[in-house]
Coordinates of C-alpha atoms in Angstrom, one line a residue:
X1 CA -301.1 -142.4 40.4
X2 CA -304.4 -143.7 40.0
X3 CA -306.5 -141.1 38.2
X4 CA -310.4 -141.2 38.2
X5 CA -312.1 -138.9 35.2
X6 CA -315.3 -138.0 34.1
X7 CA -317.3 -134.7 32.5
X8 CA -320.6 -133.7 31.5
X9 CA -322.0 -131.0 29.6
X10 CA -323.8 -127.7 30.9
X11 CA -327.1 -128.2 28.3
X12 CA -327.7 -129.1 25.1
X13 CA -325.0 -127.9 23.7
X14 CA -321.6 -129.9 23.0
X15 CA -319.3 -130.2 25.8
X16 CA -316.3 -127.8 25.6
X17 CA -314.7 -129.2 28.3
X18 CA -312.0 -132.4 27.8
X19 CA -310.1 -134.4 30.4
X20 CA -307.7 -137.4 30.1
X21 CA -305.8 -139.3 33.3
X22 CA -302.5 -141.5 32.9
X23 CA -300.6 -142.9 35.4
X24 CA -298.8 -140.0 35.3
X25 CA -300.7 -137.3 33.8
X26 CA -304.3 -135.5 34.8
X27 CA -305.1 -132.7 32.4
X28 CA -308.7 -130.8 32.3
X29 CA -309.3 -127.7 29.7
X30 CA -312.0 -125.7 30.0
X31 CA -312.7 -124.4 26.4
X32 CA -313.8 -120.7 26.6
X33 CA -318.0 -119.9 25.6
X34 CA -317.7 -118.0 22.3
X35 CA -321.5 -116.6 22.7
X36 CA -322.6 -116.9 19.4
X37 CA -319.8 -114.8 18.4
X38 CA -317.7 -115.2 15.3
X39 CA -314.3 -116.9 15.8
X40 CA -312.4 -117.0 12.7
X41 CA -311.9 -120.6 12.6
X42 CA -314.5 -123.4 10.8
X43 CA -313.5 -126.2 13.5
X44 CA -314.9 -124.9 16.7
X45 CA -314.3 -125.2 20.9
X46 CA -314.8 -129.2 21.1
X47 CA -312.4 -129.5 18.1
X48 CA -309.9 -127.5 19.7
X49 CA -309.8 -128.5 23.2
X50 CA -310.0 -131.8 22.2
X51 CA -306.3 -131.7 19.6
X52 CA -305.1 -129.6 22.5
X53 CA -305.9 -132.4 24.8
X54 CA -304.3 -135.0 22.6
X55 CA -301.6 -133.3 21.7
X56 CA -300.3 -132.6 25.1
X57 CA -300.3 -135.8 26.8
X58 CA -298.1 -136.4 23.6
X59 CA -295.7 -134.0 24.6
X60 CA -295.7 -134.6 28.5
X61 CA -294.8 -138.2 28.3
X62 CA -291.4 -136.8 28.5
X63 CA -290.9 -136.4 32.5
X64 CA -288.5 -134.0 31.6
X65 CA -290.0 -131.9 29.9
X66 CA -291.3 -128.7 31.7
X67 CA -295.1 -128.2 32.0
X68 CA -294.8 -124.7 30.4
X69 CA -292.2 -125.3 27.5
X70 CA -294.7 -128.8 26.9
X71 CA -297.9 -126.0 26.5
X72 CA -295.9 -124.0 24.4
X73 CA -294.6 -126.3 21.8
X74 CA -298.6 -127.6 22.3
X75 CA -300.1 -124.2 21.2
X76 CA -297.8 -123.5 18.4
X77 CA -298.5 -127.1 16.6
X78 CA -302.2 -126.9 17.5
X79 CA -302.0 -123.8 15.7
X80 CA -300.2 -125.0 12.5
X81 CA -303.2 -128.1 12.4
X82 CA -305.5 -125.6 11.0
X83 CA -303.4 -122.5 8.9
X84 CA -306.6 -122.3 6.7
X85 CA -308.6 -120.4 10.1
X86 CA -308.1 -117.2 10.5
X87 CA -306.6 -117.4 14.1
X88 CA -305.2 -113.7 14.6
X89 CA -309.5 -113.2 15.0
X90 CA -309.3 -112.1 19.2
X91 CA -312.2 -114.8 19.5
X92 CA -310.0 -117.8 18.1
X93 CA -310.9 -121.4 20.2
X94 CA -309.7 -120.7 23.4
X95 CA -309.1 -122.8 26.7
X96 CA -308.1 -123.1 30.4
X97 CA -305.4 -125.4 31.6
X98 CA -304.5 -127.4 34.6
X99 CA -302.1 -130.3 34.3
X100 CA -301.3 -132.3 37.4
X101 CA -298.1 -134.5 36.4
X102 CA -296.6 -137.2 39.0
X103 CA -292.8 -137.0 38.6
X104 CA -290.4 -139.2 40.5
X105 CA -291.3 -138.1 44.0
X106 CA -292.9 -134.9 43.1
X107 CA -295.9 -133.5 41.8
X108 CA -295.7 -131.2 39.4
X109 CA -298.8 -128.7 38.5
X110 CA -299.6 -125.9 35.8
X111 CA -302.4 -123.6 35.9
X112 CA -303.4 -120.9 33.2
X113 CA -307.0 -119.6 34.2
X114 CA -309.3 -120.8 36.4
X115 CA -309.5 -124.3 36.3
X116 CA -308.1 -124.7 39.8
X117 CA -306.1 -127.8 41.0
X118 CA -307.0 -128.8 44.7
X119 CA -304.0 -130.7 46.6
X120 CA -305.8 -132.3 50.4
X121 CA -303.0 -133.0 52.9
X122 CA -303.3 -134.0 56.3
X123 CA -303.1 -130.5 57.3
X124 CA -305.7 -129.5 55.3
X125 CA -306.2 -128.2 51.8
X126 CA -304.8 -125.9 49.2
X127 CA -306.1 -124.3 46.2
X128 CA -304.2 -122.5 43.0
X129 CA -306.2 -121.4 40.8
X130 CA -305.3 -118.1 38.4
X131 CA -307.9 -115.9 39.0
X132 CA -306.8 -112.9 37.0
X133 CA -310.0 -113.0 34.1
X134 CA -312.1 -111.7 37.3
X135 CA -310.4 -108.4 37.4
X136 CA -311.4 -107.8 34.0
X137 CA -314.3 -105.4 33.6
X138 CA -316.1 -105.9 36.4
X139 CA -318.8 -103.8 35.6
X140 CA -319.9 -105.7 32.6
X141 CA -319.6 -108.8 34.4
X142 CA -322.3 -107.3 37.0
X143 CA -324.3 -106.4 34.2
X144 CA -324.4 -109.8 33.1
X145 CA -325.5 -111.4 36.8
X146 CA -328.2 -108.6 37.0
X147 CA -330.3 -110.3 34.7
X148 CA -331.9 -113.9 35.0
X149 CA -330.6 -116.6 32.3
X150 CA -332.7 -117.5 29.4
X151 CA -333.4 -114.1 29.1
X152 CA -332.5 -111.9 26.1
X153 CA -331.5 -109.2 28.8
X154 CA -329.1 -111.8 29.7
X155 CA -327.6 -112.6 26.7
X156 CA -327.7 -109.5 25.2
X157 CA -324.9 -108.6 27.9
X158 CA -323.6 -111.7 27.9
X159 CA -322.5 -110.7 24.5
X160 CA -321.4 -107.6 25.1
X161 CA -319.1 -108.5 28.0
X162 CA -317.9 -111.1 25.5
X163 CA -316.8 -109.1 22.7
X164 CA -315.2 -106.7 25.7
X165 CA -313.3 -109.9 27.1
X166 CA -312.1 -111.0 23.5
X167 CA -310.3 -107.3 23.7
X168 CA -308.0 -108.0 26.1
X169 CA -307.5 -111.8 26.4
X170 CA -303.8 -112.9 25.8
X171 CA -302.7 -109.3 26.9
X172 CA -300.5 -108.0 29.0
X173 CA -303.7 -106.0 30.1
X174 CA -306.0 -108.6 30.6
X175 CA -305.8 -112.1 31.0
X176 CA -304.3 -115.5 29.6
X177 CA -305.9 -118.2 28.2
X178 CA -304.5 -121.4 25.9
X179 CA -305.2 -120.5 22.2
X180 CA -303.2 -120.0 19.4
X181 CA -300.0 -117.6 21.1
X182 CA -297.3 -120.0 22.7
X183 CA -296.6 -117.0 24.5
X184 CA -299.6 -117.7 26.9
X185 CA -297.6 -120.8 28.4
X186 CA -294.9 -117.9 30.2
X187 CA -298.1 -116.5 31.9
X188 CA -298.7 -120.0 33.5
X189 CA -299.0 -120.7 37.2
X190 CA -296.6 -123.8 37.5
X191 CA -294.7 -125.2 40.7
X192 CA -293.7 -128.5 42.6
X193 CA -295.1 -130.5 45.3
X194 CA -293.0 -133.0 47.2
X195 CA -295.6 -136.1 46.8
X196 CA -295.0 -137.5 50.3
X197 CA -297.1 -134.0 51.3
X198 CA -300.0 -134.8 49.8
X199 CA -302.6 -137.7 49.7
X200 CA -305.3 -136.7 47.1
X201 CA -305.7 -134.2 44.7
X202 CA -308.5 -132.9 42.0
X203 CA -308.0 -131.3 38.9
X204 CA -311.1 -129.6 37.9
X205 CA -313.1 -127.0 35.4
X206 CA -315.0 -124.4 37.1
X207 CA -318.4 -125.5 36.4
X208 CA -317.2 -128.1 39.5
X209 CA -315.2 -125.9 41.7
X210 CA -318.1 -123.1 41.7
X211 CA -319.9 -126.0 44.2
X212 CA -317.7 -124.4 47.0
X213 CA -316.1 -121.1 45.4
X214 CA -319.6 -119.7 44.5
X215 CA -322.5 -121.6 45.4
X216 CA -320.8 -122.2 48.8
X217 CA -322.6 -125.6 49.1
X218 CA -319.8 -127.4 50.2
X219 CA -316.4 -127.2 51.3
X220 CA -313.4 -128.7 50.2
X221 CA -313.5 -131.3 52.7
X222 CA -316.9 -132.6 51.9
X223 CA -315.8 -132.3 48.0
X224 CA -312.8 -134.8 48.7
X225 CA -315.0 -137.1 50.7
X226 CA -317.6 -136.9 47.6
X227 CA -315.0 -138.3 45.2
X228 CA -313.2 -141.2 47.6
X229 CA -316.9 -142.7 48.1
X230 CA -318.8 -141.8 44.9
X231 CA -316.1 -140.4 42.3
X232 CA -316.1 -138.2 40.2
X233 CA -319.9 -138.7 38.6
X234 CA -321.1 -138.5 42.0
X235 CA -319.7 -135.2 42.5
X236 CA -320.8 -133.8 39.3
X237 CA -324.1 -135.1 40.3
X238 CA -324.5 -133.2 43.2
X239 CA -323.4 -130.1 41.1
X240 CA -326.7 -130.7 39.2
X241 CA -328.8 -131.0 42.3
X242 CA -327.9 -127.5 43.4
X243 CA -328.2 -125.8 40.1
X244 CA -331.8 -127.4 39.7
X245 CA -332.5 -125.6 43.1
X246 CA -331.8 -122.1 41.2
X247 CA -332.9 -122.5 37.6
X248 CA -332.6 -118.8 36.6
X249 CA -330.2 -117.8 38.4
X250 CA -331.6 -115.7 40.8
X251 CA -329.9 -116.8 43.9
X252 CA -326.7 -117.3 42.2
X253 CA -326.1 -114.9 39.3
X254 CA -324.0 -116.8 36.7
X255 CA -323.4 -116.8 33.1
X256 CA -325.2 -119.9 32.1
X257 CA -327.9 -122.0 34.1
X258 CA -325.1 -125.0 34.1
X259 CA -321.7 -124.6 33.0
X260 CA -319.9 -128.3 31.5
X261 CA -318.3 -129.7 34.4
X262 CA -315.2 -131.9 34.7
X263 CA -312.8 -133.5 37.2
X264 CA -310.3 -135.8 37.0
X265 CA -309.6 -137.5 41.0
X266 CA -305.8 -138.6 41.6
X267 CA -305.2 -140.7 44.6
X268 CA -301.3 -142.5 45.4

């Protein structure tokens, strides 16, 4: 497996996004925005998506290991790095997963959130993606897109839906993220791909993915052709281009004016 990575931040602020590629492994996380909010621990997003990161191409060097079992035995000594933070706080560091691990003659994929993997076959392509944080008080998350970004409107609800999110993360309820529960590795979306099915594939955070799921400026197809002639900075690139078009937000409401984006390109 040949793996092409790259990632760059939404702004001025440090990227909370991290990615690696090995022959056999592609893993992006997607650490969670905290909104100026309190979090209970001293370290902070990059600190924890990046130990995260580390941590579990350590533990999925084994190709028999399961994706899921490899996530939980992730979170709980990720958790037991830093026993001084207080990480019972709902708003502890937080990420998304999607592993993409070549095995034998199979491909085997995890999802938890939406950081989507994106398999392209000659018949076409397929997404999965867990999609289950955008059931989640949907009303707050309106209120959000109503306003412009860089306004205090904005993050004054930005806030709000926050601390409202925070509430029912890692809950039956809600929705599941990585953080500092190794129960959120059963919630996982994981599953097997019979390699000779598929000739590409992109693992990717959603401040890439939103190029066709919300801006609808491209389609999948155009996205795949992207990476095999530019890569990965190329498409991230062209991300850019069509956020500069809307600034504000206006014509696509969304919670920051560029989210950090990430994709790691696997080819056989």
């Amino acid at each position: 497996m040949r793996v092409s990575i790259d990632t760059h931040p939404g702004g001025a602020n440090p990227n909370e996004d991290w990615v690696a590629g090995t022959p056999a492994l592609a893993i992006v996380l997607d650490g969670l925005s905290t909104a100026g909010l309190a979090t209970g621990c001293r370290h902070g997003v990059p600190w924890y998506v990046a130990h995260l990161g580390s941590q579990l191409v350590a533990a999925l060097t084994d190709p028999d290991q399961p994706l899921s079992s490899g996530l939980a035995d992730t979170l709980e000594r990720v958790a037991k790095m830093h026993p001084e933070c207080d990480l019972s706080n709902p708003g502890t560091p937080s990420a998304t997963v999607a592993i993409l691990r070549h095995r034998h003659e199979d491909l085997d994929h995890l999802v938890l959130a939406d950081s989507p993997i994106i398999f392209g076959a000659p018949q076409g392509y397929s997404v999965i993606t867990d999609l289950r944080v955008d059931d989640v008080l949907p009303e707050m998350k309106a209120e959000v897109e109503k306003h412009e970004t860089h306004t205090d409107e904005h993050r004054e609800a930005l806030r709000r839906f926050v601390v409202a999110q925070r509430q029912v993360r890692n809950t039956p309820d809600g929705y599941w993220v990585a953080a500092a529960n190794p129960e959120a590795a059963e919630h996982s979306l994981t599953g097997t791909t019979p390699l000779g099915e598929v000739h590409a594939a992109a693992v990717m955070s959603d401040g890439v993915s939103r190029l066709v799921t919300e801006y609808e400026m491209a389609t999948w197809p155009e996205v795949f052709a992207t990476l095999q002639t530019g890569g990965p900075r190329e498409l991230i690139e062209t991300v850019r281009k069509v956020e500069a078009m809307d600034p504000t937000g206006r014509r696509w409401p969304r919670y920051k004016s560029g989210d950090d984006a990430t994709i790691a390109f696997c080819q056989w």
